[in-house]
Every structure is written in structure tokens, then in C-alpha cells.
Short mmCIF file of C-alpha atoms and ligand atoms in Angstrom, two decimals:
data_model
loop_
_atom_site.label_atom_id
_atom_site.label_comp_id
_atom_site.label_asym_id
_atom_site.label_seq_id
_atom_site.Cartn_x
_atom_site.Cartn_y
_atom_site.Cartn_z
CA MET A 1 -0.05 -0.23 -0.71
CA SER A 2 1.54 2.75 -1.01
CA GLY A 3 1.78 6.09 0.87
CA PRO A 4 1.96 10.27 0.34
CA ASP A 5 5.74 11.11 -0.42
CA ASP A 6 6.26 7.64 -1.59
CA LYS A 7 6.03 5.55 1.77
CA ILE A 8 4.51 2.27 1.93
CA ARG A 9 2.17 0.91 4.91
CA CYS A 10 3.79 -1.83 5.75
CA ASP A 11 0.63 -4.22 7.23
CA ALA A 12 2.65 -7.15 8.67
CA CYS A 13 1.26 -5.15 12.73
CA PRO A 14 -1.34 -2.92 13.63
CA VAL A 15 1.21 -0.42 14.02
CA MET A 16 0.76 0.23 11.13
CA CYS A 17 3.58 1.86 9.70
CA TYR A 18 4.46 4.62 6.99
CA ILE A 19 7.99 3.56 6.05
CA ARG A 20 9.99 5.74 3.70
CA PRO A 21 11.86 4.55 0.05
CA GLY A 22 15.18 3.03 1.94
CA MET A 23 14.02 3.39 5.34
CA ALA A 24 13.23 0.80 7.79
CA GLY A 25 9.75 0.35 9.50
CA ALA A 26 9.30 1.06 13.46
CA CYS A 27 10.25 -2.40 14.71
CA ASP A 28 13.66 -2.32 11.91
CA ARG A 29 12.03 -5.81 10.77
CA TYR A 30 10.82 -4.46 7.77
CA ALA A 31 12.17 -1.55 4.96
CA ASN A 32 11.06 -0.12 2.19
CA ASP A 33 12.91 -1.64 -0.55
CA ASN A 34 12.86 0.82 -3.63
CA GLY A 35 8.76 1.02 -3.01
CA THR A 36 8.73 -3.12 -1.83
CA LEU A 37 8.69 -3.81 2.05
CA VAL A 38 10.83 -6.83 1.83
CA ARG A 39 11.79 -8.49 5.46
CA VAL A 40 15.28 -6.99 6.35
CA ASP A 41 16.77 -9.84 7.87
CA PRO A 42 17.12 -13.00 5.89
CA HIS A 43 15.00 -16.01 6.33
CA VAL A 44 16.68 -18.75 8.11
CA LEU A 45 16.22 -22.56 6.95
CA LEU A 46 18.24 -25.29 8.94
CA ASP A 47 19.79 -27.97 7.34
CA ARG A 48 20.61 -31.30 9.71
CA THR A 49 22.76 -31.92 10.84
CA VAL A 50 25.34 -35.52 9.33
CA MET A 51 27.96 -35.37 12.03
CA GLY A 52 27.29 -34.52 15.82
CA GLY A 53 29.45 -31.62 18.22
CA GLY A 54 28.39 -28.91 15.70
CA GLY A 55 27.04 -25.84 17.04
CA LEU A 56 24.76 -22.83 14.98
CA VAL A 57 27.41 -21.64 11.90
CA PRO A 58 25.98 -20.07 8.09
CA PHE A 59 26.83 -22.13 5.15
CA LEU A 60 27.72 -20.31 2.00
CA ASP A 61 25.14 -18.49 0.42
CA GLN A 62 25.30 -20.51 -3.14
CA HIS A 63 23.21 -23.33 -1.79
CA ASP A 64 24.10 -26.32 -3.28
CA TRP A 65 19.52 -26.81 -2.27
CA ASP A 66 19.30 -28.68 -5.69
CA ALA A 67 20.56 -31.68 -4.04
CA ARG A 68 18.46 -31.80 -1.63
CA ALA A 69 15.01 -31.89 -2.63
CA ASN A 70 14.21 -35.09 -1.88
CA ALA A 71 12.23 -38.02 0.05
CA ASN A 72 13.59 -37.02 2.84
CA PRO A 73 14.57 -33.79 3.33
CA ARG A 74 17.28 -32.23 5.08
CA THR A 75 16.37 -28.77 5.07
CA PHE A 76 13.16 -26.70 7.58
CA VAL A 77 11.74 -23.73 6.89
CA THR A 78 12.13 -21.97 10.75
CA ALA A 79 9.89 -18.84 11.07
CA ILE A 80 12.82 -16.54 11.82
CA GLY A 81 12.42 -14.48 9.01
CA ALA A 82 10.30 -15.33 7.63
CA GLY A 83 7.94 -12.96 7.78
CA THR A 84 4.26 -12.41 9.84
CA THR A 85 0.33 -11.76 8.33
CA TYR A 86 -1.96 -9.18 9.58
CA PRO A 87 -4.61 -9.09 10.99
CA ASP A 88 -5.53 -12.60 12.02
CA TYR A 89 -7.66 -14.24 9.23
CA LYS A 90 -4.41 -14.06 6.23
CA PRO A 91 -3.00 -17.58 5.98
CA ALA A 92 0.50 -17.90 7.44
CA PRO A 93 3.56 -16.54 5.26
CA PHE A 94 4.88 -19.91 4.24
CA ILE A 95 2.44 -23.02 4.41
CA VAL A 96 5.59 -25.21 2.62
CA SER A 97 4.54 -29.58 1.91
CA ALA A 98 7.41 -32.13 1.68
CA GLU A 99 7.88 -35.57 1.95
CA VAL A 100 8.77 -36.96 4.60
CA ASP A 101 10.22 -40.25 4.52
CA GLY A 102 7.11 -41.56 2.06
CA ILE A 103 4.46 -39.15 4.17
CA ASP A 104 3.86 -35.63 3.03
CA THR A 105 3.71 -33.34 5.99
CA VAL A 106 2.80 -29.57 5.83
CA THR A 107 5.58 -27.05 7.83
CA VAL A 108 3.12 -23.66 8.80
CA VAL A 109 5.54 -20.80 9.21
CA THR A 110 5.53 -17.58 10.86
CA GLU A 111 7.18 -15.10 13.13
CA GLY A 112 4.33 -14.86 16.10
CA ILE A 113 3.22 -11.23 18.13
CA PHE A 114 3.25 -11.84 21.47
CA SER A 115 1.66 -10.09 23.77
CA TYR A 116 0.89 -12.28 26.16
CA CYS A 117 4.30 -13.20 26.66
CA GLY A 118 7.22 -13.26 29.24
CA VAL A 119 10.18 -14.70 30.36
CA LYS A 120 10.94 -17.13 33.91
CA ALA A 121 15.01 -17.55 34.89
CA LYS A 122 16.43 -19.04 36.44
CA ILE A 123 19.39 -18.66 38.00
CA ASP A 124 21.63 -20.76 40.19
CA THR A 125 22.69 -19.89 43.70
CA ASP A 126 22.16 -20.02 46.64
CA ARG A 127 22.09 -16.38 47.42
CA HIS A 128 19.38 -14.56 48.55
CA LEU A 129 17.70 -12.26 45.54
CA GLY A 130 14.55 -10.71 47.26
CA ALA A 131 11.69 -12.40 48.71
CA GLU A 132 8.96 -13.61 46.99
CA CYS A 133 7.19 -11.23 44.92
CA ALA A 134 9.14 -8.66 45.15
CA ALA A 135 8.67 -6.84 41.84
CA VAL A 136 12.72 -6.53 39.40
CA ARG A 137 13.08 -3.56 37.59
CA ALA A 138 14.99 -2.46 34.68
CA GLU A 139 16.09 1.09 33.85
CA GLY A 140 13.90 1.86 37.40
CA GLU A 141 10.26 -0.38 35.74
CA GLU A 142 9.13 -2.72 37.35
CA ILE A 143 8.97 -5.73 34.75
CA GLY A 144 8.19 -9.20 37.00
CA HIS A 145 8.76 -10.20 40.08
CA VAL A 146 10.85 -13.05 42.21
CA THR A 147 8.83 -16.31 41.97
CA THR A 148 9.33 -19.54 43.77
CA ALA A 149 12.66 -20.02 44.87
CA GLU A 150 13.95 -23.64 43.91
CA TYR A 151 16.15 -27.02 44.83
CA GLY A 152 19.45 -24.54 43.78
CA SER A 153 18.03 -22.36 42.03
CA GLN A 154 16.93 -18.87 42.55
CA MET A 155 13.28 -17.72 40.14
CA LEU A 156 12.44 -14.69 38.55
CA SER A 157 8.71 -14.46 37.02
CA LEU A 158 9.16 -11.48 34.16
CA GLY A 159 7.10 -9.49 31.37
CA GLY A 160 3.70 -10.64 30.50
CA VAL A 161 0.67 -9.07 29.14
CA ARG A 162 0.66 -6.91 33.07
CA HIS A 163 3.46 -5.10 32.53
CA LEU A 164 3.58 -5.29 28.77
CA THR A 165 0.55 -3.16 28.44
CA GLY A 166 -0.93 -2.80 31.91
CA GLY A 167 1.43 0.56 32.70
CA SER A 168 2.98 2.81 31.76
CA LYS A 169 4.41 3.98 28.12
CA LYS A 170 7.84 3.69 29.93
CA GLU A 171 6.89 0.18 32.08
CA GLY A 172 6.26 -1.77 28.46
CA ARG A 173 8.47 -0.48 26.63
CA VAL A 174 11.42 -1.26 29.32
CA THR A 175 9.68 -4.80 29.67
CA CYS A 176 10.05 -5.10 26.27
CA ASP A 177 13.35 -4.32 25.21
CA THR A 178 14.08 -6.61 27.82
CA LEU A 179 12.47 -9.49 27.36
CA LEU A 180 14.32 -9.10 23.62
CA LYS A 181 17.58 -8.70 25.38
CA LEU A 182 17.07 -12.17 27.42
CA CYS A 183 15.59 -13.46 24.40
CA ASN A 184 18.24 -13.15 22.55
CA ARG A 185 20.86 -13.92 24.38
CA GLN A 186 22.13 -10.80 25.53
CA PRO A 187 23.09 -9.57 29.30
CA VAL A 188 20.83 -6.54 30.64
CA GLU A 189 20.38 -5.38 34.42
CA LEU A 190 18.29 -6.40 36.66
CA ALA A 191 17.29 -4.37 41.05
CA ILE A 192 15.40 -6.55 43.10
CA ASP A 193 13.44 -4.20 45.03
CA GLY A 194 15.27 -5.16 48.79
CA GLY A 195 17.42 -7.81 47.18
CA SER A 196 20.24 -7.33 44.49
CA ASN A 197 21.40 -6.51 42.10
CA LEU A 198 21.82 -8.35 39.30
CA ILE A 199 23.78 -8.97 35.84
CA LEU A 200 21.37 -11.65 33.73
CA GLU A 201 22.92 -13.49 30.44
CA ALA A 202 21.14 -16.55 28.98
CA GLY A 203 23.77 -19.56 29.38
CA ALA A 204 26.27 -17.48 31.31
CA SER A 205 26.87 -17.50 35.07
CA PRO A 206 24.79 -14.52 36.88
CA ILE A 207 26.63 -11.62 38.25
CA VAL A 208 24.86 -10.79 42.01
CA ASN A 209 26.08 -7.64 43.42
CA GLY A 210 28.78 -7.30 41.57
CA THR A 211 30.52 -11.41 41.85
CA ARG A 212 30.24 -13.85 39.17
CA GLU A 213 28.63 -16.55 40.64
CA GLU A 214 30.49 -20.52 40.65
CA ARG A 215 28.85 -22.87 41.86
CA MET A 216 25.45 -24.02 41.57
CA ARG A 217 25.33 -26.05 45.37
CA VAL A 218 25.58 -30.09 45.65
CA GLY A 219 22.06 -30.11 47.54
CA CYS A 220 20.92 -28.75 50.62
CA GLY A 221 22.14 -29.33 54.28
CA SER A 222 20.56 -32.41 54.88
CA ALA A 223 21.39 -33.89 51.72
CA ALA A 224 24.73 -33.11 51.91
CA VAL A 225 25.22 -34.67 55.44
CA GLY A 226 23.85 -37.26 53.59
CA MET A 227 25.83 -37.49 50.91
CA PHE A 228 29.15 -36.77 53.21
CA ALA A 229 28.08 -38.27 56.28
CA LYS A 230 31.14 -40.76 55.56
CA GLN A 231 33.82 -39.65 54.53
CA TRP A 232 34.22 -37.44 57.32
CA HIS A 233 33.21 -40.16 59.68
CA GLY A 234 36.45 -40.75 62.00
CA ASN A 235 37.64 -36.97 60.92
CA VAL A 236 35.22 -35.39 62.85
CA ASP A 237 33.35 -35.84 65.97
CA GLU A 238 30.31 -33.03 64.34
CA VAL A 239 29.79 -31.05 61.23
CA VAL A 240 26.99 -29.14 60.38
CA VAL A 241 26.90 -27.86 56.76
CA VAL A 242 24.98 -24.38 56.67
CA ASP A 243 21.92 -23.97 54.65
CA ASP A 244 18.78 -21.17 54.31
CA HIS A 245 16.36 -24.11 54.03
CA ILE A 246 17.38 -26.93 55.79
CA THR A 247 20.28 -26.86 57.56
CA GLY A 248 21.67 -30.46 58.39
CA VAL A 249 23.71 -31.89 61.20
CA LEU A 250 25.96 -34.76 61.04
CA SER A 251 25.44 -36.51 64.55
CA GLU A 252 21.65 -36.10 64.64
CA HIS A 253 21.26 -36.59 61.39
CA GLN A 254 19.59 -40.74 60.38
CA ALA A 255 23.13 -40.49 57.76
CA GLY A 256 24.98 -39.78 60.84
CA LYS A 257 23.03 -41.97 63.75
CA VAL A 258 23.18 -45.57 60.69
CA LEU A 259 26.88 -44.26 60.96
CA ASP A 260 26.84 -44.31 65.19
CA VAL A 261 28.18 -40.86 65.41
CA ARG A 262 28.49 -39.87 69.29
CA GLU A 263 26.30 -37.42 70.40
CA THR A 264 27.72 -33.86 70.51
CA GLY A 265 25.35 -32.01 72.20
CA ILE A 266 25.52 -29.11 70.15
CA ARG A 267 22.26 -26.47 70.27
CA ILE A 268 21.56 -25.29 66.62
CA ARG A 269 18.92 -22.35 66.71
CA GLY A 270 16.35 -22.48 64.02
CA ARG A 271 13.19 -24.57 64.24
CA ARG A 272 14.08 -28.59 64.24
CA SER A 273 12.01 -30.22 61.43
CA THR A 274 13.57 -33.14 61.96
CA PRO A 275 15.91 -34.42 64.00
CA GLY A 276 19.53 -33.16 62.04
CA ARG A 277 18.06 -31.04 59.84
CA TYR A 278 17.25 -27.80 61.03
CA PHE A 279 14.71 -24.64 59.19
CA GLN A 280 15.71 -20.52 59.11
CA VAL A 281 18.50 -21.10 61.45
CA ALA A 282 18.52 -17.03 59.91
CA GLU A 283 17.19 -14.73 57.96
CA PRO A 284 18.08 -14.52 54.05
CA GLY A 285 21.79 -13.31 52.27
CA VAL A 286 24.53 -13.47 50.55
CA GLY A 287 26.48 -15.16 53.46
CA TRP A 288 27.10 -19.08 54.57
CA GLY A 289 24.39 -20.77 52.40
CA GLY A 290 22.23 -18.37 51.23
CA THR A 291 21.67 -16.40 54.91
CA ASN A 292 23.05 -13.84 55.94
CA LEU A 293 25.66 -15.68 58.12
CA VAL A 294 29.30 -14.10 58.52
CA ASP A 295 29.51 -15.59 61.74
CA PRO A 296 28.49 -19.38 61.53
CA LEU A 297 28.78 -20.22 65.20
CA ALA A 298 25.06 -17.34 65.05
CA ILE A 299 23.40 -20.61 65.06
CA VAL A 300 25.26 -22.88 67.67
CA ASN A 301 23.23 -22.13 71.35
CA ALA A 302 25.56 -23.83 73.24
CA PHE A 303 27.01 -27.43 73.56
CA ASP A 304 25.22 -29.24 76.74
CA PRO A 305 27.66 -30.62 79.00
CA LYS A 306 26.41 -33.58 79.42
CA HIS A 307 28.03 -34.89 76.15
CA ALA A 308 29.85 -32.75 74.93
CA TRP A 309 33.67 -32.51 75.77
CA PRO A 310 36.82 -30.32 75.40
CA GLY A 311 38.76 -31.27 72.40
CA LEU A 312 35.48 -32.06 70.39
CA ARG A 313 35.57 -31.17 66.55
CA LEU A 314 33.64 -29.02 64.69
CA LEU A 315 33.04 -28.51 60.47
CA MET A 316 31.09 -26.03 59.64
CA VAL A 317 30.64 -25.55 55.99
CA SER A 318 28.06 -23.94 53.48
CA THR A 319 26.28 -26.43 50.79
CA THR A 320 28.99 -24.90 47.80
CA GLY A 321 31.94 -25.65 49.98
CA GLU A 322 32.58 -21.97 48.90
CA HIS A 323 32.46 -21.30 53.53
CA TYR A 324 33.69 -23.76 55.96
CA ALA A 325 35.78 -22.94 59.09
CA TYR A 326 37.63 -25.38 61.38
CA PHE A 327 36.85 -25.87 64.95
CA GLU A 328 37.68 -27.28 68.46
CA LEU A 329 36.17 -27.13 71.92
CA ASP A 330 38.25 -25.79 74.95
CA ALA A 331 38.17 -26.95 77.91
CA SER A 332 34.82 -24.57 79.10
CA LEU A 333 33.47 -26.04 75.26
CA ARG A 334 34.11 -22.64 73.62
CA PRO A 335 34.95 -23.10 70.08
CA VAL A 336 38.16 -22.58 69.08
CA GLU A 337 39.13 -21.53 65.48
CA LYS A 338 41.91 -23.77 64.13
CA GLU A 339 43.04 -24.97 60.05
CA LEU A 340 41.67 -26.97 58.53
CA PRO A 341 42.50 -31.06 58.77
CA LEU A 342 43.67 -32.48 55.61
CA ALA A 343 41.09 -34.73 55.53
CA LEU A 344 38.45 -32.29 56.36
CA ARG A 345 40.10 -29.96 53.48
CA LYS A 346 39.28 -32.97 50.67
CA SER A 347 35.87 -33.00 51.65
CA VAL A 348 35.55 -29.57 50.85
CA GLU A 349 37.00 -29.90 48.11
CA ARG A 350 34.88 -32.24 47.54
CA ILE A 351 31.41 -30.61 48.09
CA ARG A 352 33.15 -27.68 45.51
CA GLU A 353 33.95 -30.72 43.09
CA ASN A 354 29.78 -32.31 42.82
CA CYS A 355 28.27 -28.38 42.72
CA GLU A 356 27.24 -27.23 38.77
CA PRO A 357 28.26 -24.14 37.43
CA ALA A 358 26.50 -21.76 38.16
CA LEU A 359 24.14 -20.85 34.99
CA CYS A 360 21.02 -19.01 34.23
CA THR A 361 18.64 -20.16 32.09
CA VAL A 362 16.40 -17.84 30.44
CA LEU A 363 12.85 -19.19 28.97
CA PHE A 364 10.58 -17.76 26.32
CA MET A 365 6.96 -18.20 27.42
CA GLY A 366 4.29 -17.16 24.95
CA GLY A 367 0.46 -18.32 24.31
CA ALA A 368 -0.30 -18.52 20.18
CA GLY A 369 -3.61 -16.44 19.94
CA GLY A 370 -5.57 -15.27 16.71
CA SER A 371 -3.99 -14.00 14.71
CA LEU A 372 -1.24 -16.98 14.74
CA ARG A 373 -3.53 -20.11 14.84
CA ALA A 374 -5.58 -18.27 12.67
CA GLY A 375 -3.13 -18.06 10.28
CA VAL A 376 -2.78 -21.82 10.35
CA THR A 377 -6.31 -22.84 9.93
CA GLU A 378 -9.86 -21.37 8.91
CA ASN A 379 -11.21 -22.93 12.55
CA PRO A 380 -8.59 -21.82 14.91
CA VAL A 381 -9.32 -24.73 17.99
CA ARG A 382 -8.98 -27.57 15.74
CA LEU A 383 -5.26 -26.68 15.59
CA THR A 384 -5.61 -26.30 19.72
CA TRP A 385 -6.60 -29.76 19.90
CA SER A 386 -3.71 -31.16 16.69
CA VAL A 387 -0.92 -29.92 19.17
CA ARG A 388 -2.60 -31.22 21.56
CA GLU A 389 -3.76 -34.88 20.36
CA ALA A 390 0.31 -34.42 18.77
CA LEU A 391 -0.23 -34.63 15.65
CA THR A 392 0.90 -31.05 15.61
CA ARG A 393 4.36 -30.60 16.31
CA VAL A 394 5.66 -27.13 17.42
CA THR A 395 8.10 -26.35 17.07
CA CYS A 396 10.43 -22.39 17.56
CA GLY A 397 13.08 -21.42 15.25
CA GLY A 398 13.83 -25.38 14.67
CA ALA A 399 14.26 -26.03 18.97
CA PRO A 400 11.89 -28.16 20.65
CA VAL A 401 9.05 -27.01 23.00
CA TYR A 402 7.10 -28.11 26.20
CA VAL A 403 3.63 -26.89 25.17
CA TRP A 404 1.76 -27.03 28.66
CA PRO A 405 -1.43 -29.00 28.57
CA GLY A 406 -4.69 -27.32 28.94
CA GLY A 407 -6.15 -24.68 26.97
CA GLY A 408 -5.06 -22.86 24.10
CA ILE A 409 -0.80 -23.44 23.72
CA THR A 410 0.90 -21.62 25.29
CA PHE A 411 4.77 -22.67 25.60
CA MET A 412 8.21 -23.11 26.55
CA VAL A 413 11.30 -22.71 24.89
CA ASP A 414 15.25 -22.48 25.89
CA VAL A 415 15.81 -19.58 24.19
CA THR A 416 19.78 -20.93 23.71
CA ARG A 417 18.47 -23.44 21.32
CA LEU A 418 17.17 -21.03 18.75
CA PRO A 419 20.02 -19.10 16.46
CA ALA A 420 20.79 -15.92 17.72
CA ASN A 421 18.42 -13.30 17.35
CA ALA A 422 16.04 -15.19 17.29
CA PHE A 423 13.38 -12.53 18.82
CA GLY A 424 12.44 -9.78 17.71
CA TYR A 425 9.76 -6.83 18.61
CA VAL A 426 7.11 -4.49 17.58
CA PRO A 427 6.09 -1.46 19.43
CA THR A 428 2.64 -2.54 20.45
CA PRO A 429 4.13 -3.31 22.27
CA ALA A 430 5.04 -7.46 21.90
CA LEU A 431 7.91 -9.76 21.59
CA VAL A 432 8.10 -11.53 18.13
CA ALA A 433 9.46 -15.12 17.92
CA PRO A 434 9.43 -17.73 15.58
CA ILE A 435 7.05 -20.01 15.40
CA GLU A 436 6.68 -23.35 13.53
CA PHE A 437 3.24 -26.23 13.09
CA THR A 438 4.30 -29.32 11.82
CA MET A 439 2.09 -32.16 11.08
CA ARG A 440 0.39 -34.47 8.08
CA ARG A 441 -0.87 -32.55 5.77
CA GLU A 442 -4.04 -34.59 5.71
CA ASP A 443 -4.40 -33.70 9.04
CA TYR A 444 -3.62 -30.38 8.37
CA GLU A 445 -6.72 -30.20 5.58
CA ARG A 446 -8.75 -31.71 8.25
CA LEU A 447 -8.38 -29.09 10.59
CA GLY A 448 -8.66 -26.54 7.80
CA GLY A 449 -5.65 -25.36 6.00
CA HIS A 450 -4.83 -22.77 4.19
CA MET A 451 -4.47 -25.65 1.40
CA ASP A 452 -4.62 -23.32 -1.60
CA GLU A 453 -1.04 -21.35 0.20
CA VAL A 454 0.60 -24.57 0.21
CA ARG A 455 3.90 -25.17 -1.59
CA PRO A 456 6.41 -27.23 -2.16
CA LEU A 457 9.36 -27.15 -0.27
CA GLU A 458 11.88 -26.97 -3.16
CA THR A 459 9.76 -23.18 -3.90
CA VAL A 460 11.30 -21.81 -1.14
CA LEU A 461 14.38 -23.30 -1.59
CA ALA A 462 14.76 -21.64 -5.29
CA ALA A 463 13.96 -17.89 -4.14
CA ALA A 464 16.74 -16.03 -2.70
CA GLY A 465 17.28 -14.47 0.69
CA LYS A 466 17.62 -17.47 2.64
CA ARG A 467 20.01 -17.67 4.95
CA HIS A 468 20.83 -21.58 6.00
CA MET A 469 22.42 -22.50 9.60
CA VAL A 470 23.27 -25.93 10.36
CA GLN A 471 20.46 -27.11 13.08
CA THR A 472 21.55 -27.60 16.52
CA ALA A 473 23.04 -30.70 17.46
CA ASP A 474 21.41 -30.86 21.00
CA ASN A 475 17.84 -30.83 18.99
CA PRO A 476 15.59 -33.18 17.54
CA TRP A 477 15.36 -32.97 14.04
CA PRO A 478 11.89 -30.71 13.75
CA LEU A 479 10.83 -32.83 10.59
CA ALA A 480 11.31 -36.63 12.04
CA PRO A 481 8.58 -38.06 12.55
CA GLN A 482 6.02 -38.21 16.15
CA PRO A 483 6.12 -41.11 17.75
CA LYS A 484 1.59 -42.26 16.86
CA PRO A 485 -0.60 -40.60 19.04
CA VAL A 486 -2.13 -43.48 21.79
CA SER A 487 -5.50 -43.94 21.06
S1 SF4 B 501 6.96 -2.40 13.45
FE1 SF4 B 501 7.86 -3.02 12.30
S2 SF4 B 501 5.98 -4.82 11.44
FE2 SF4 B 501 4.95 -2.89 12.68
S3 SF4 B 501 4.13 -1.75 10.72
FE3 SF4 B 501 5.63 -1.13 11.46
S4 SF4 B 501 7.35 -2.25 10.08
FE4 SF4 B 501 5.59 -3.66 9.38
#
């Protein structure tokens, strides 16, 4: 559509930009190329990995595509760079047929515009980053909150429709910008109300208050006692593994009982859950084991003289082995810090060795709404049913997704499994994410697919503006036959 001054109007999203010749629209995804509306980025095709071990790397531009268009195509048409159609009833930009193992298949691809989307960030650290439900901010704007911690990880829920659309214009813009950076694996700076400052980047170790996190804990304090009790037995009389959630005490723990560890009379602060397992020994923080402890002895009330003895050997250690201290009781049964004996040094090393590298994991989560589903079929609910019945496979830039049970098509994908910069945005504001639906041709017809728009894979391979990349070795091939659903 032409506008004044040779501008053309982009109709790929509700913004409907007028674009001057040689210029791009508000999202930098579409441009006016001598009066023609073009998608700026190349359309990405994935080539099947023949041998493992390769990441996503570009192929030569002059691609030998003829040899690949056979009965078992080695090329998958992703939605990255494919473009978007708007409004909803228009068919998706690419509806591609291919024969896979003698079965006619159809893949429908589009760059979906997700107003309902966000990011779940898993941050491998014991450190307390902020209270549950505390606001998470970028550039001072609230873009999400701290959610339920998981085993060895703190979790953030970022974005979502409320922050994208329900606050100020700036809140929506900053939320969208932060999500885009996280999804495209760029670092972002976040601040948690009453908590820590973070630098997060998908696939990299998190930086908490300026310190790069190195280790993900071996387990909770109780689990650590269970794992290492045998290695401590005989080398030390008592071990306390300090943990914000479950602090473990060797002599009282079942692991110590089984090994006949002598009672030591240690009295630990906090709420005793079961023998040798204590909750709430201190406040959450960035000290020992995710507590606010700087001095671990602050959680030891006393030693009962009925059971303790002068010379009793005590090891206190955190769940990552990052913090440790060794004490012996003096004649008054007071702990005196001493140098860590060699045998215990090895056990602390073993705890550290068993910690995995701390990472920040970013899952994009979005719901395939009206535009998306109507671009696939004239009867959108049938696409939802088809996905539910496992007749249709959903991928995101060729990467496997997890589709939530229940209504709609709400999916999650690990952003590190997509090619770099696979995500975009539109200033509505919303994120743009690639999504592909692959199914048997007969199933596509049955669910009311846009059959007139189906084009053979060969025609896509022959077209200009494509970029071939090798499928990431860890991802299953998106065109591999699906197991038959159980009827
Ligand atoms: S924001 Fe992008 S997709 Fe939307 S109308 Fe403008 S150029 Fe087109």
C-alpha cells in the first residue's frame, strides 16, 4: 500500500508504519526497498546435522539446494525472518509441503507477535536475591517479580501482559526491551526491590551484586550430610552444613545415626524439622549457604556438657563449600577456630567438586493467540486440538518446545536452543518469536488449513534471501517422524 511521499505502508502488525524509501519501519524488521516492502533479516533455513558436535553456523550463501530436495528433506523452513501476516485471517507467510519418509507433511511458519509472553529466569545460586513476590526492575521500571525458589536456584518471572500493556508506556517499552535482550542472549541489568542487583545473560553465569556466581550448590544442608557423612566419619566429630532452607547436623541426622556417630550435645538455633534437619537458622542473605551469616557460630547456641567434651572437632561448611570453618572445643566447651585438617580439606574440596557451574537459564514463554492460529487454519480451535493430540508438532525456530497442558497453545522454549537473534519486537509493545507447526498434509486439510497457500519446499529453497544454518546438534530434527499418538 503506498502513502504520501512514496512511503509504503507496512501491514505486518497493528502499528501499520508508513515507511519512506530506503528506510525501515519502527521495529527494524521491514523496510521500503525501492517501493517494495521487504523483510530486512534473511529467512533462516536449518540444515540437518550429519555429524554431531556442531553449533549453529551459517552455510555458504550459494547453497546447493537441489541436492537436498528429495524424499527425506534435510532442510527445515524456520519462521526466523519469515515475516508476519496481519490481520488474523490472512494465511501465514510460509506454508510449506515436503515428503518425509514417504509421508506428505506441511509446515506452517510465521513470526508470531506475542502480547502475552514473558521469560522465566532460573538463576543458579544459593544467595538470597529478594523476597518472594518482590518487584524486579530494569531502568527503574517494574518488569516482573521474584517467584518460588527451586532446588539450588532462584527464579524470576519477567514480562507478561500486565507489564507490557497494563502500566505506563515506559514500563511497557522497558519490559519489551528487557525480554528481547534476554531472549536474544544479551546481558541485562536488573535490580530487585529490597534485594540484589543482577546481571543476567542466558547460558552465562549470573552476576550478583557485582560478583560472578561460580557454583550451584551440591544439595540442601540435609542432602549434603547424607552424601558426605561417610567421608567425614572418623575425621571429625560434628558437621553442620549451613543452608538457608534446611541446615543439616551430622550427629543428629539419620546418616550419622546409621554410622553410629556419637552425640555431641550441639544446640542449633532455628526450627527443628526432623532429626538433624533445621529450618530458619538465620535470615536469608548473601552469606553462608544463602543466609545472612558472616559468623557461622551465630547459629550454635551452646554445647550440652552432658554430651560434649573438650577437644570435640566441629566442621561448619556451606552447601557449595565456598564457606567453611573448623573448630575444636576448649576446656569450657567453647569452639576455638583452628586450621582445617588435610582430611577435611579434601571433603570440602569434594563438595565444591560436586557443584555444577552456576548458570542463568532463560525460557521464553508465550501463548499462540488469534493471529497465529488463524494464519494456520480457518478454524483455530482445531489447531489447538491437533497440538493436544500430538498430530501437530510445535517448534520455535526449529527448537523443541514444551506445550502446557490445558487450553490454548502456551509453550516454553530454552532460548539458547535457537539461532542467535531469533527474536524481534514490535512497538505495540510485544515480542516477535518464530513458531512453526508441522503435521501430516491430511491432518492439515482436516483441521481447515489454507490448502491453496501450500507451496512445495523446492520453491522456498529456490527463492532468494535465505540463510542456511546447521541445526544445533542438541536439538531433535523437527521433521523427524513423531511417535503415533496413543488412541
Ligand atoms: S512495527 Fe514493524 S511490523 Fe509493525 S508495521 Fe511497523 S514495520 Fe511493520
